[in-house]
Amino acid sequence: MRLCLIYVTTKDKEEARAIGRDVVASRLAACVNIFDHMNSMYYWEGAFQDDHEAVLIAKTTETLLPDLIAAIKQRHSYDCPCIVALPITDGNPDFLQWVADQVMPTRGPEGPV
C-alpha cells in the first residue's frame, strides 16, 4: 500500500481545523497536523501578496487521494487551493501501518472489507 502526505494551505487556523476534522472523521485521512501563522508570498491575479496562512498536512493512502482532494476543495474557501501530494517512501513501519488502518478501519483477514 502506498501512503502520502498531503500539503494544503488555508486562509487561517479555523479553516484548517474544519477541513481537518472533516477528512479525519470521514476516514479520508488518518490524521492531520496544522501549522498556524505561516507567511506566504505569491502573485495572485497579477498582484503581489504577502499573507499569513495556516498549513494542513494530512496522511492518507494513494487510493484515497482523489476523494480527499475533492473533499478539501469542497470545503476550502480559495478559488484555487494549494493541495499537493508527496509520496511517503519510508518511515516507521508501525506508524505507516497505523495510517493505513485508520483510513480503512474495517479489515478482514484478507485486507479491506
PDB file of N, CA and C in Angstrom:
ATOM      1  N   MET A   1       0.841  -1.174   0.000  1.00  0.00           N
ATOM      2  CA  MET A   1       0.000   0.000   0.000  1.00  0.00           C
ATOM      3  C   MET A   1       0.886   1.237   0.000  1.00  0.00           C
ATOM      4  N   ARG A   2       0.547   2.185  -0.839  1.00  0.00           N
ATOM      5  CA  ARG A   2       1.324   3.422  -0.899  1.00  0.00           C
ATOM      6  C   ARG A   2       0.623   4.516  -0.102  1.00  0.00           C
ATOM      7  N   LEU A   3       1.424   5.204   0.687  1.00  0.00           N
ATOM      8  CA  LEU A   3       0.917   6.291   1.526  1.00  0.00           C
ATOM      9  C   LEU A   3       1.478   7.614   1.048  1.00  0.00           C
ATOM     10  N   CYS A   4       0.796   8.699   1.404  1.00  0.00           N
ATOM     11  CA  CYS A   4       1.305  10.013   1.031  1.00  0.00           C
ATOM     12  C   CYS A   4       0.924  11.061   2.062  1.00  0.00           C
ATOM     13  N   LEU A   5       1.703  12.139   2.047  1.00  0.00           N
ATOM     14  CA  LEU A   5       1.417  13.344   2.828  1.00  0.00           C
ATOM     15  C   LEU A   5       0.760  14.332   1.887  1.00  0.00           C
ATOM     16  N   ILE A   6      -0.277  14.990   2.355  1.00  0.00           N
ATOM     17  CA  ILE A   6      -0.973  15.993   1.561  1.00  0.00           C
ATOM     18  C   ILE A   6      -0.714  17.346   2.215  1.00  0.00           C
ATOM     19  N   TYR A   7      -0.156  18.264   1.453  1.00  0.00           N
ATOM     20  CA  TYR A   7       0.175  19.613   1.924  1.00  0.00           C
ATOM     21  C   TYR A   7      -0.903  20.557   1.393  1.00  0.00           C
ATOM     22  N   VAL A   8      -1.545  21.288   2.312  1.00  0.00           N
ATOM     23  CA  VAL A   8      -2.638  22.193   1.956  1.00  0.00           C
ATOM     24  C   VAL A   8      -2.436  23.518   2.679  1.00  0.00           C
ATOM     25  N   THR A   9      -2.562  24.626   1.956  1.00  0.00           N
ATOM     26  CA  THR A   9      -2.572  25.925   2.636  1.00  0.00           C
ATOM     27  C   THR A   9      -4.020  26.387   2.764  1.00  0.00           C
ATOM     28  N   THR A  10      -4.312  27.054   3.875  1.00  0.00           N
ATOM     29  CA  THR A  10      -5.657  27.563   4.143  1.00  0.00           C
ATOM     30  C   THR A  10      -5.565  29.014   4.603  1.00  0.00           C
ATOM     31  N   LYS A  11      -6.715  29.695   4.570  1.00  0.00           N
ATOM     32  CA  LYS A  11      -6.707  31.119   4.931  1.00  0.00           C
ATOM     33  C   LYS A  11      -6.369  31.355   6.405  1.00  0.00           C
ATOM     34  N   ASP A  12      -6.711  30.382   7.280  1.00  0.00           N
ATOM     35  CA  ASP A  12      -6.421  30.542   8.701  1.00  0.00           C
ATOM     36  C   ASP A  12      -6.553  29.206   9.423  1.00  0.00           C
ATOM     37  N   LYS A  13      -6.232  29.223  10.697  1.00  0.00           N
ATOM     38  CA  LYS A  13      -6.255  28.011  11.505  1.00  0.00           C
ATOM     39  C   LYS A  13      -7.657  27.417  11.598  1.00  0.00           C
ATOM     40  N   GLU A  14      -8.662  28.262  11.683  1.00  0.00           N
ATOM     41  CA  GLU A  14     -10.035  27.768  11.811  1.00  0.00           C
ATOM     42  C   GLU A  14     -10.449  26.973  10.573  1.00  0.00           C
ATOM     43  N   GLU A  15     -10.093  27.472   9.385  1.00  0.00           N
ATOM     44  CA  GLU A  15     -10.422  26.733   8.171  1.00  0.00           C
ATOM     45  C   GLU A  15      -9.651  25.409   8.130  1.00  0.00           C
ATOM     46  N   ALA A  16      -8.393  25.430   8.506  1.00  0.00           N
ATOM     47  CA  ALA A  16      -7.598  24.199   8.534  1.00  0.00           C
ATOM     48  C   ALA A  16      -8.199  23.188   9.502  1.00  0.00           C
ATOM     49  N   ARG A  17      -8.632  23.661  10.664  1.00  0.00           N
ATOM     50  CA  ARG A  17      -9.253  22.764  11.654  1.00  0.00           C
ATOM     51  C   ARG A  17     -10.555  22.173  11.131  1.00  0.00           C
ATOM     52  N   ALA A  18     -11.361  22.974  10.476  1.00  0.00           N
ATOM     53  CA  ALA A  18     -12.639  22.481   9.939  1.00  0.00           C
ATOM     54  C   ALA A  18     -12.410  21.422   8.860  1.00  0.00           C
ATOM     55  N   ILE A  19     -11.497  21.701   7.954  1.00  0.00           N
ATOM     56  CA  ILE A  19     -11.167  20.731   6.905  1.00  0.00           C
ATOM     57  C   ILE A  19     -10.569  19.481   7.532  1.00  0.00           C
ATOM     58  N   GLY A  20      -9.646  19.663   8.463  1.00  0.00           N
ATOM     59  CA  GLY A  20      -9.006  18.529   9.123  1.00  0.00           C
ATOM     60  C   GLY A  20      -9.999  17.627   9.836  1.00  0.00           C
ATOM     61  N   ARG A  21     -10.922  18.237  10.572  1.00  0.00           N
ATOM     62  CA  ARG A  21     -11.952  17.452  11.264  1.00  0.00           C
ATOM     63  C   ARG A  21     -12.753  16.621  10.265  1.00  0.00           C
ATOM     64  N   ASP A  22     -13.155  17.247   9.173  1.00  0.00           N
ATOM     65  CA  ASP A  22     -13.974  16.558   8.169  1.00  0.00           C
ATOM     66  C   ASP A  22     -13.254  15.366   7.547  1.00  0.00           C
ATOM     67  N   VAL A  23     -12.003  15.567   7.141  1.00  0.00           N
ATOM     68  CA  VAL A  23     -11.313  14.483   6.434  1.00  0.00           C
ATOM     69  C   VAL A  23     -10.913  13.344   7.359  1.00  0.00           C
ATOM     70  N   VAL A  24     -10.640  13.644   8.631  1.00  0.00           N
ATOM     71  CA  VAL A  24     -10.336  12.575   9.581  1.00  0.00           C
ATOM     72  C   VAL A  24     -11.627  11.849   9.971  1.00  0.00           C
ATOM     73  N   ALA A  25     -12.687  12.585  10.250  1.00  0.00           N
ATOM     74  CA  ALA A  25     -13.959  11.965  10.633  1.00  0.00           C
ATOM     75  C   ALA A  25     -14.510  11.073   9.526  1.00  0.00           C
ATOM     76  N   SER A  26     -14.282  11.454   8.278  1.00  0.00           N
ATOM     77  CA  SER A  26     -14.768  10.651   7.154  1.00  0.00           C
ATOM     78  C   SER A  26     -13.787   9.550   6.760  1.00  0.00           C
ATOM     79  N   ARG A  27     -12.679   9.437   7.493  1.00  0.00           N
ATOM     80  CA  ARG A  27     -11.660   8.412   7.275  1.00  0.00           C
ATOM     81  C   ARG A  27     -10.930   8.552   5.939  1.00  0.00           C
ATOM     82  N   LEU A  28     -10.931   9.764   5.379  1.00  0.00           N
ATOM     83  CA  LEU A  28     -10.140  10.022   4.178  1.00  0.00           C
ATOM     84  C   LEU A  28      -8.684  10.281   4.531  1.00  0.00           C
ATOM     85  N   ALA A  29      -8.435  10.674   5.772  1.00  0.00           N
ATOM     86  CA  ALA A  29      -7.069  10.879   6.282  1.00  0.00           C
ATOM     87  C   ALA A  29      -6.979  10.235   7.653  1.00  0.00           C
ATOM     88  N   ALA A  30      -5.815   9.687   7.953  1.00  0.00           N
ATOM     89  CA  ALA A  30      -5.602   9.072   9.265  1.00  0.00           C
ATOM     90  C   ALA A  30      -5.458  10.136  10.344  1.00  0.00           C
ATOM     91  N   CYS A  31      -4.767  11.206  10.005  1.00  0.00           N
ATOM     92  CA  CYS A  31      -4.563  12.301  10.942  1.00  0.00           C
ATOM     93  C   CYS A  31      -4.115  13.529  10.165  1.00  0.00           C
ATOM     94  N   VAL A  32      -4.201  14.667  10.822  1.00  0.00           N
ATOM     95  CA  VAL A  32      -3.734  15.915  10.220  1.00  0.00           C
ATOM     96  C   VAL A  32      -2.899  16.671  11.241  1.00  0.00           C
ATOM     97  N   ASN A  33      -2.003  17.495  10.734  1.00  0.00           N
ATOM     98  CA  ASN A  33      -1.239  18.430  11.557  1.00  0.00           C
ATOM     99  C   ASN A  33      -1.494  19.818  10.997  1.00  0.00           C
ATOM    100  N   ILE A  34      -1.547  20.802  11.884  1.00  0.00           N
ATOM    101  CA  ILE A  34      -1.812  22.179  11.471  1.00  0.00           C
ATOM    102  C   ILE A  34      -0.709  23.081  11.999  1.00  0.00           C
ATOM    103  N   PHE A  35      -0.149  23.860  11.092  1.00  0.00           N
ATOM    104  CA  PHE A  35       0.850  24.871  11.444  1.00  0.00           C
ATOM    105  C   PHE A  35       0.214  26.230  11.174  1.00  0.00           C
ATOM    106  N   ASP A  36       0.101  27.028  12.200  1.00  0.00           N
ATOM    107  CA  ASP A  36      -0.535  28.341  12.073  1.00  0.00           C
ATOM    108  C   ASP A  36       0.525  29.416  11.829  1.00  0.00           C
ATOM    109  N   HIS A  37       0.085  30.551  11.321  1.00  0.00           N
ATOM    110  CA  HIS A  37       0.910  31.749  11.131  1.00  0.00           C
ATOM    111  C   HIS A  37       2.087  31.553  10.175  1.00  0.00           C
ATOM    112  N   MET A  38       1.836  30.816   9.098  1.00  0.00           N
ATOM    113  CA  MET A  38       2.857  30.695   8.071  1.00  0.00           C
ATOM    114  C   MET A  38       2.806  31.940   7.191  1.00  0.00           C
ATOM    115  N   ASN A  39       3.947  32.457   6.822  1.00  0.00           N
ATOM    116  CA  ASN A  39       4.000  33.609   5.934  1.00  0.00           C
ATOM    117  C   ASN A  39       4.108  33.106   4.497  1.00  0.00           C
ATOM    118  N   SER A  40       3.198  33.564   3.641  1.00  0.00           N
ATOM    119  CA  SER A  40       3.182  33.154   2.231  1.00  0.00           C
ATOM    120  C   SER A  40       3.326  34.381   1.348  1.00  0.00           C
ATOM    121  N   MET A  41       4.188  34.279   0.338  1.00  0.00           N
ATOM    122  CA  MET A  41       4.371  35.342  -0.646  1.00  0.00           C
ATOM    123  C   MET A  41       4.172  34.755  -2.029  1.00  0.00           C
ATOM    124  N   TYR A  42       3.338  35.411  -2.838  1.00  0.00           N
ATOM    125  CA  TYR A  42       2.996  34.892  -4.156  1.00  0.00           C
ATOM    126  C   TYR A  42       2.272  35.971  -4.957  1.00  0.00           C
ATOM    127  N   TYR A  43       2.144  35.731  -6.240  1.00  0.00           N
ATOM    128  CA  TYR A  43       1.319  36.590  -7.085  1.00  0.00           C
ATOM    129  C   TYR A  43      -0.036  35.927  -7.262  1.00  0.00           C
ATOM    130  N   TRP A  44      -1.089  36.707  -7.119  1.00  0.00           N
ATOM    131  CA  TRP A  44      -2.443  36.220  -7.372  1.00  0.00           C
ATOM    132  C   TRP A  44      -3.181  37.296  -8.159  1.00  0.00           C
ATOM    133  N   GLU A  45      -3.673  36.908  -9.315  1.00  0.00           N
ATOM    134  CA  GLU A  45      -4.398  37.812 -10.206  1.00  0.00           C
ATOM    135  C   GLU A  45      -3.596  39.086 -10.472  1.00  0.00           C
ATOM    136  N   GLY A  46      -2.291  38.897 -10.704  1.00  0.00           N
ATOM    137  CA  GLY A  46      -1.409  39.988 -11.081  1.00  0.00           C
ATOM    138  C   GLY A  46      -0.907  40.865  -9.954  1.00  0.00           C
ATOM    139  N   ALA A  47      -1.304  40.587  -8.719  1.00  0.00           N
ATOM    140  CA  ALA A  47      -0.875  41.418  -7.595  1.00  0.00           C
ATOM    141  C   ALA A  47      -0.027  40.593  -6.628  1.00  0.00           C
ATOM    142  N   PHE A  48       1.036  41.189  -6.131  1.00  0.00           N
ATOM    143  CA  PHE A  48       1.899  40.528  -5.156  1.00  0.00           C
ATOM    144  C   PHE A  48       1.168  40.426  -3.827  1.00  0.00           C
ATOM    145  N   GLN A  49       1.184  39.249  -3.239  1.00  0.00           N
ATOM    146  CA  GLN A  49       0.531  39.002  -1.947  1.00  0.00           C
ATOM    147  C   GLN A  49       1.596  38.644  -0.908  1.00  0.00           C
ATOM    148  N   ASP A  50       1.428  39.144   0.287  1.00  0.00           N
ATOM    149  CA  ASP A  50       2.285  38.809   1.421  1.00  0.00           C
ATOM    150  C   ASP A  50       1.332  38.571   2.588  1.00  0.00           C
ATOM    151  N   ASP A  51       0.928  37.312   2.761  1.00  0.00           N
ATOM    152  CA  ASP A  51      -0.157  36.963   3.683  1.00  0.00           C
ATOM    153  C   ASP A  51       0.295  35.980   4.752  1.00  0.00           C
ATOM    154  N   HIS A  52      -0.560  35.838   5.752  1.00  0.00           N
ATOM    155  CA  HIS A  52      -0.417  34.771   6.737  1.00  0.00           C
ATOM    156  C   HIS A  52      -1.470  33.721   6.424  1.00  0.00           C
ATOM    157  N   GLU A  53      -1.054  32.471   6.450  1.00  0.00           N
ATOM    158  CA  GLU A  53      -1.942  31.344   6.207  1.00  0.00           C
ATOM    159  C   GLU A  53      -1.657  30.272   7.248  1.00  0.00           C
ATOM    160  N   ALA A  54      -2.447  29.216   7.203  1.00  0.00           N
ATOM    161  CA  ALA A  54      -2.182  28.024   8.008  1.00  0.00           C
ATOM    162  C   ALA A  54      -1.918  26.872   7.042  1.00  0.00           C
ATOM    163  N   VAL A  55      -1.097  25.938   7.480  1.00  0.00           N
ATOM    164  CA  VAL A  55      -0.791  24.758   6.682  1.00  0.00           C
ATOM    165  C   VAL A  55      -1.436  23.549   7.341  1.00  0.00           C
ATOM    166  N   LEU A  56      -2.069  22.739   6.519  1.00  0.00           N
ATOM    167  CA  LEU A  56      -2.657  21.476   6.951  1.00  0.00           C
ATOM    168  C   LEU A  56      -1.872  20.366   6.261  1.00  0.00           C
ATOM    169  N   ILE A  57      -1.386  19.404   7.022  1.00  0.00           N
ATOM    170  CA  ILE A  57      -0.719  18.241   6.456  1.00  0.00           C
ATOM    171  C   ILE A  57      -1.525  17.018   6.865  1.00  0.00           C
ATOM    172  N   ALA A  58      -1.961  16.260   5.870  1.00  0.00           N
ATOM    173  CA  ALA A  58      -2.760  15.057   6.109  1.00  0.00           C
ATOM    174  C   ALA A  58      -1.982  13.830   5.668  1.00  0.00           C
ATOM    175  N   LYS A  59      -2.249  12.706   6.330  1.00  0.00           N
ATOM    176  CA  LYS A  59      -1.644  11.429   5.947  1.00  0.00           C
ATOM    177  C   LYS A  59      -2.750  10.514   5.452  1.00  0.00           C
ATOM    178  N   THR A  60      -2.548   9.914   4.261  1.00  0.00           N
ATOM    179  CA  THR A  60      -3.563   9.049   3.680  1.00  0.00           C
ATOM    180  C   THR A  60      -2.933   8.042   2.733  1.00  0.00           C
ATOM    181  N   THR A  61      -3.781   7.250   2.088  1.00  0.00           N
ATOM    182  CA  THR A  61      -3.311   6.299   1.090  1.00  0.00           C
ATOM    183  C   THR A  61      -3.460   6.917  -0.295  1.00  0.00           C
ATOM    184  N   GLU A  62      -2.656   6.427  -1.215  1.00  0.00           N
ATOM    185  CA  GLU A  62      -2.716   6.919  -2.587  1.00  0.00           C
ATOM    186  C   GLU A  62      -4.094   6.659  -3.214  1.00  0.00           C
ATOM    187  N   THR A  63      -4.730   5.559  -2.861  1.00  0.00           N
ATOM    188  CA  THR A  63      -6.031   5.237  -3.439  1.00  0.00           C
ATOM    189  C   THR A  63      -7.129   6.200  -2.993  1.00  0.00           C
ATOM    190  N   LEU A  64      -6.993   6.768  -1.801  1.00  0.00           N
ATOM    191  CA  LEU A  64      -7.997   7.720  -1.304  1.00  0.00           C
ATOM    192  C   LEU A  64      -7.717   9.153  -1.735  1.00  0.00           C
ATOM    193  N   LEU A  65      -6.604   9.384  -2.379  1.00  0.00           N
ATOM    194  CA  LEU A  65      -6.192  10.740  -2.737  1.00  0.00           C
ATOM    195  C   LEU A  65      -7.235  11.504  -3.550  1.00  0.00           C
ATOM    196  N   PRO A  66      -7.831  10.945  -4.608  1.00  0.00           N
ATOM    197  CA  PRO A  66      -8.831  11.713  -5.360  1.00  0.00           C
ATOM    198  C   PRO A  66     -10.023  12.146  -4.498  1.00  0.00           C
ATOM    199  N   ASP A  67     -10.504  11.252  -3.638  1.00  0.00           N
ATOM    200  CA  ASP A  67     -11.625  11.603  -2.762  1.00  0.00           C
ATOM    201  C   ASP A  67     -11.225  12.648  -1.727  1.00  0.00           C
ATOM    202  N   LEU A  68     -10.004  12.534  -1.216  1.00  0.00           N
ATOM    203  CA  LEU A  68      -9.514  13.514  -0.240  1.00  0.00           C
ATOM    204  C   LEU A  68      -9.393  14.897  -0.882  1.00  0.00           C
ATOM    205  N   ILE A  69      -8.826  14.953  -2.070  1.00  0.00           N
ATOM    206  CA  ILE A  69      -8.693  16.235  -2.774  1.00  0.00           C
ATOM    207  C   ILE A  69     -10.072  16.843  -3.026  1.00  0.00           C
ATOM    208  N   ALA A  70     -11.017  16.039  -3.468  1.00  0.00           N
ATOM    209  CA  ALA A  70     -12.380  16.545  -3.725  1.00  0.00           C
ATOM    210  C   ALA A  70     -13.013  17.081  -2.442  1.00  0.00           C
ATOM    211  N   ALA A  71     -12.829  16.372  -1.327  1.00  0.00           N
ATOM    212  CA  ALA A  71     -13.405  16.820  -0.057  1.00  0.00           C
ATOM    213  C   ALA A  71     -12.778  18.131   0.398  1.00  0.00           C
ATOM    214  N   ILE A  72     -11.476  18.271   0.239  1.00  0.00           N
ATOM    215  CA  ILE A  72     -10.802  19.508   0.638  1.00  0.00           C
ATOM    216  C   ILE A  72     -11.276  20.664  -0.237  1.00  0.00           C
ATOM    217  N   LYS A  73     -11.335  20.447  -1.558  1.00  0.00           N
ATOM    218  CA  LYS A  73     -11.770  21.514  -2.463  1.00  0.00           C
ATOM    219  C   LYS A  73     -13.205  21.958  -2.162  1.00  0.00           C
ATOM    220  N   GLN A  74     -14.065  21.023  -1.806  1.00  0.00           N
ATOM    221  CA  GLN A  74     -15.455  21.357  -1.499  1.00  0.00           C
ATOM    222  C   GLN A  74     -15.554  22.264  -0.269  1.00  0.00           C
ATOM    223  N   ARG A  75     -14.700  22.048   0.706  1.00  0.00           N
ATOM    224  CA  ARG A  75     -14.762  22.781   1.980  1.00  0.00           C
ATOM    225  C   ARG A  75     -13.902  24.051   1.976  1.00  0.00           C
ATOM    226  N   HIS A  76     -12.954  24.146   1.027  1.00  0.00           N
ATOM    227  CA  HIS A  76     -11.952  25.208   1.014  1.00  0.00           C
ATOM    228  C   HIS A  76     -12.540  26.521   0.507  1.00  0.00           C
ATOM    229  N   SER A  77     -12.049  27.632   1.044  1.00  0.00           N
ATOM    230  CA  SER A  77     -12.549  28.957   0.651  1.00  0.00           C
ATOM    231  C   SER A  77     -11.827  29.534  -0.570  1.00  0.00           C
ATOM    232  N   TYR A  78     -10.662  29.002  -0.929  1.00  0.00           N
ATOM    233  CA  TYR A  78      -9.900  29.552  -2.055  1.00  0.00           C
ATOM    234  C   TYR A  78     -10.465  29.065  -3.390  1.00  0.00           C
ATOM    235  N   ASP A  79     -10.336  29.916  -4.420  1.00  0.00           N
ATOM    236  CA  ASP A  79     -10.718  29.522  -5.777  1.00  0.00           C
ATOM    237  C   ASP A  79      -9.815  28.420  -6.315  1.00  0.00           C
ATOM    238  N   CYS A  80      -8.540  28.484  -5.959  1.00  0.00           N
ATOM    239  CA  CYS A  80      -7.545  27.535  -6.461  1.00  0.00           C
ATOM    240  C   CYS A  80      -6.640  27.120  -5.298  1.00  0.00           C
ATOM    241  N   PRO A  81      -7.132  26.249  -4.402  1.00  0.00           N
ATOM    242  CA  PRO A  81      -6.331  25.917  -3.221  1.00  0.00           C
ATOM    243  C   PRO A  81      -5.084  25.105  -3.557  1.00  0.00           C
ATOM    244  N   CYS A  82      -4.033  25.359  -2.799  1.00  0.00           N
ATOM    245  CA  CYS A  82      -2.813  24.558  -2.896  1.00  0.00           C
ATOM    246  C   CYS A  82      -3.086  23.226  -2.201  1.00  0.00           C
ATOM    247  N   ILE A  83      -3.121  22.162  -2.981  1.00  0.00           N
ATOM    248  CA  ILE A  83      -3.265  20.802  -2.458  1.00  0.00           C
ATOM    249  C   ILE A  83      -2.265  19.953  -3.242  1.00  0.00           C
ATOM    250  N   VAL A  84      -1.212  19.524  -2.585  1.00  0.00           N
ATOM    251  CA  VAL A  84      -0.209  18.712  -3.270  1.00  0.00           C
ATOM    252  C   VAL A  84       0.067  17.447  -2.458  1.00  0.00           C
ATOM    253  N   ALA A  85       0.333  16.370  -3.179  1.00  0.00           N
ATOM    254  CA  ALA A  85       0.622  15.087  -2.537  1.00  0.00           C
ATOM    255  C   ALA A  85       2.102  14.765  -2.673  1.00  0.00           C
ATOM    256  N   LEU A  86       2.678  14.308  -1.589  1.00  0.00           N
ATOM    257  CA  LEU A  86       4.071  13.889  -1.558  1.00  0.00           C
ATOM    258  C   LEU A  86       4.110  12.424  -1.149  1.00  0.00           C
ATOM    259  N   PRO A  87       4.764  11.568  -1.925  1.00  0.00           N
ATOM    260  CA  PRO A  87       4.797  10.148  -1.562  1.00  0.00           C
ATOM    261  C   PRO A  87       5.627   9.907  -0.305  1.00  0.00           C
ATOM    262  N   ILE A  88       5.172   8.995   0.509  1.00  0.00           N
ATOM    263  CA  ILE A  88       5.946   8.542   1.663  1.00  0.00           C
ATOM    264  C   ILE A  88       6.735   7.337   1.194  1.00  0.00           C
ATOM    265  N   THR A  89       8.042   7.462   1.164  1.00  0.00           N
ATOM    266  CA  THR A  89       8.878   6.385   0.642  1.00  0.00           C
ATOM    267  C   THR A  89       9.401   5.451   1.728  1.00  0.00           C
ATOM    268  N   ASP A  90       9.378   5.910   2.981  1.00  0.00           N
ATOM    269  CA  ASP A  90       9.876   5.081   4.065  1.00  0.00           C
ATOM    270  C   ASP A  90       9.459   5.718   5.380  1.00  0.00           C
ATOM    271  N   GLY A  91       9.625   5.001   6.456  1.00  0.00           N
ATOM    272  CA  GLY A  91       9.290   5.534   7.767  1.00  0.00           C
ATOM    273  C   GLY A  91       9.130   4.415   8.775  1.00  0.00           C
ATOM    274  N   ASN A  92       8.639   4.748   9.934  1.00  0.00           N
ATOM    275  CA  ASN A  92       8.377   3.777  10.987  1.00  0.00           C
ATOM    276  C   ASN A  92       7.279   2.827  10.502  1.00  0.00           C
ATOM    277  N   PRO A  93       7.580   1.554  10.281  1.00  0.00           N
ATOM    278  CA  PRO A  93       6.575   0.626   9.770  1.00  0.00           C
ATOM    279  C   PRO A  93       5.319   0.558  10.633  1.00  0.00           C
ATOM    280  N   ASP A  94       5.476   0.657  11.945  1.00  0.00           N
ATOM    281  CA  ASP A  94       4.312   0.618  12.835  1.00  0.00           C
ATOM    282  C   ASP A  94       3.404   1.823  12.594  1.00  0.00           C
ATOM    283  N   PHE A  95       3.999   2.999  12.428  1.00  0.00           N
ATOM    284  CA  PHE A  95       3.202   4.203  12.160  1.00  0.00           C
ATOM    285  C   PHE A  95       2.542   4.112  10.793  1.00  0.00           C
ATOM    286  N   LEU A  96       3.278   3.669   9.797  1.00  0.00           N
ATOM    287  CA  LEU A  96       2.720   3.577   8.447  1.00  0.00           C
ATOM    288  C   LEU A  96       1.546   2.596   8.413  1.00  0.00           C
ATOM    289  N   GLN A  97       1.657   1.503   9.143  1.00  0.00           N
ATOM    290  CA  GLN A  97       0.537   0.553   9.221  1.00  0.00           C
ATOM    291  C   GLN A  97      -0.644   1.181   9.938  1.00  0.00           C
ATOM    292  N   TRP A  98      -0.372   1.967  10.973  1.00  0.00           N
ATOM    293  CA  TRP A  98      -1.443   2.660  11.690  1.00  0.00           C
ATOM    294  C   TRP A  98      -2.195   3.595  10.745  1.00  0.00           C
ATOM    295  N   VAL A  99      -1.467   4.350   9.911  1.00  0.00           N
ATOM    296  CA  VAL A  99      -2.111   5.237   8.936  1.00  0.00           C
ATOM    297  C   VAL A  99      -3.038   4.424   8.043  1.00  0.00           C
ATOM    298  N   ALA A 100      -2.535   3.340   7.487  1.00  0.00           N
ATOM    299  CA  ALA A 100      -3.358   2.502   6.608  1.00  0.00           C
ATOM    300  C   ALA A 100      -4.578   1.967   7.337  1.00  0.00           C
ATOM    301  N   ASP A 101      -4.413   1.553   8.571  1.00  0.00           N
ATOM    302  CA  ASP A 101      -5.537   1.016   9.348  1.00  0.00           C
ATOM    303  C   ASP A 101      -6.592   2.076   9.652  1.00  0.00           C
ATOM    304  N   GLN A 102      -6.175   3.319   9.860  1.00  0.00           N
ATOM    305  CA  GLN A 102      -7.119   4.373  10.216  1.00  0.00           C
ATOM    306  C   GLN A 102      -8.006   4.779   9.046  1.00  0.00           C
ATOM    307  N   VAL A 103      -7.481   4.737   7.846  1.00  0.00           N
ATOM    308  CA  VAL A 103      -8.293   5.125   6.690  1.00  0.00           C
ATOM    309  C   VAL A 103      -9.074   3.952   6.128  1.00  0.00           C
ATOM    310  N   MET A 104      -8.756   2.750   6.587  1.00  0.00           N
ATOM    311  CA  MET A 104      -9.505   1.562   6.206  1.00  0.00           C
ATOM    312  C   MET A 104      -9.823   0.787   7.480  1.00  0.00           C
ATOM    313  N   PRO A 105     -10.746   1.315   8.302  1.00  0.00           N
ATOM    314  CA  PRO A 105     -10.949   0.740   9.628  1.00  0.00           C
ATOM    315  C   PRO A 105     -11.595  -0.644   9.627  1.00  0.00           C
ATOM    316  N   THR A 106     -12.318  -1.013   8.572  1.00  0.00           N
ATOM    317  CA  THR A 106     -12.959  -2.320   8.539  1.00  0.00           C
ATOM    318  C   THR A 106     -12.074  -3.265   7.739  1.00  0.00           C
ATOM    319  N   ARG A 107     -11.379  -4.128   8.442  1.00  0.00           N
ATOM    320  CA  ARG A 107     -10.438  -5.028   7.777  1.00  0.00           C
ATOM    321  C   ARG A 107     -10.760  -6.470   8.155  1.00  0.00           C
ATOM    322  N   GLY A 108     -10.683  -7.311   7.178  1.00  0.00           N
ATOM    323  CA  GLY A 108     -10.824  -8.738   7.409  1.00  0.00           C
ATOM    324  C   GLY A 108      -9.455  -9.380   7.298  1.00  0.00           C
ATOM    325  N   PRO A 109      -9.380 -10.714   7.387  1.00  0.00           N
ATOM    326  CA  PRO A 109      -8.090 -11.383   7.292  1.00  0.00           C
ATOM    327  C   PRO A 109      -7.414 -11.192   5.944  1.00  0.00           C
ATOM    328  N   GLU A 110      -8.176 -10.917   4.914  1.00  0.00           N
ATOM    329  CA  GLU A 110      -7.622 -10.729   3.566  1.00  0.00           C
ATOM    330  C   GLU A 110      -7.338  -9.269   3.239  1.00  0.00           C
ATOM    331  N   GLY A 111      -7.613  -8.358   4.154  1.00  0.00           N
ATOM    332  CA  GLY A 111      -7.411  -6.934   3.895  1.00  0.00           C
ATOM    333  C   GLY A 111      -8.714  -6.180   4.052  1.00  0.00           C
ATOM    334  N   PRO A 112      -8.864  -5.045   3.340  1.00  0.00           N
ATOM    335  CA  PRO A 112     -10.058  -4.226   3.482  1.00  0.00           C
ATOM    336  C   PRO A 112     -11.325  -4.982   3.113  1.00  0.00           C
ATOM    337  N   VAL A 113     -12.368  -4.748   3.876  1.00  0.00           N
ATOM    338  CA  VAL A 113     -13.669  -5.363   3.598  1.00  0.00           C
ATOM    339  C   VAL A 113     -14.545  -4.360   2.870  1.00  0.00           C
TER     340      VAL A 113
END
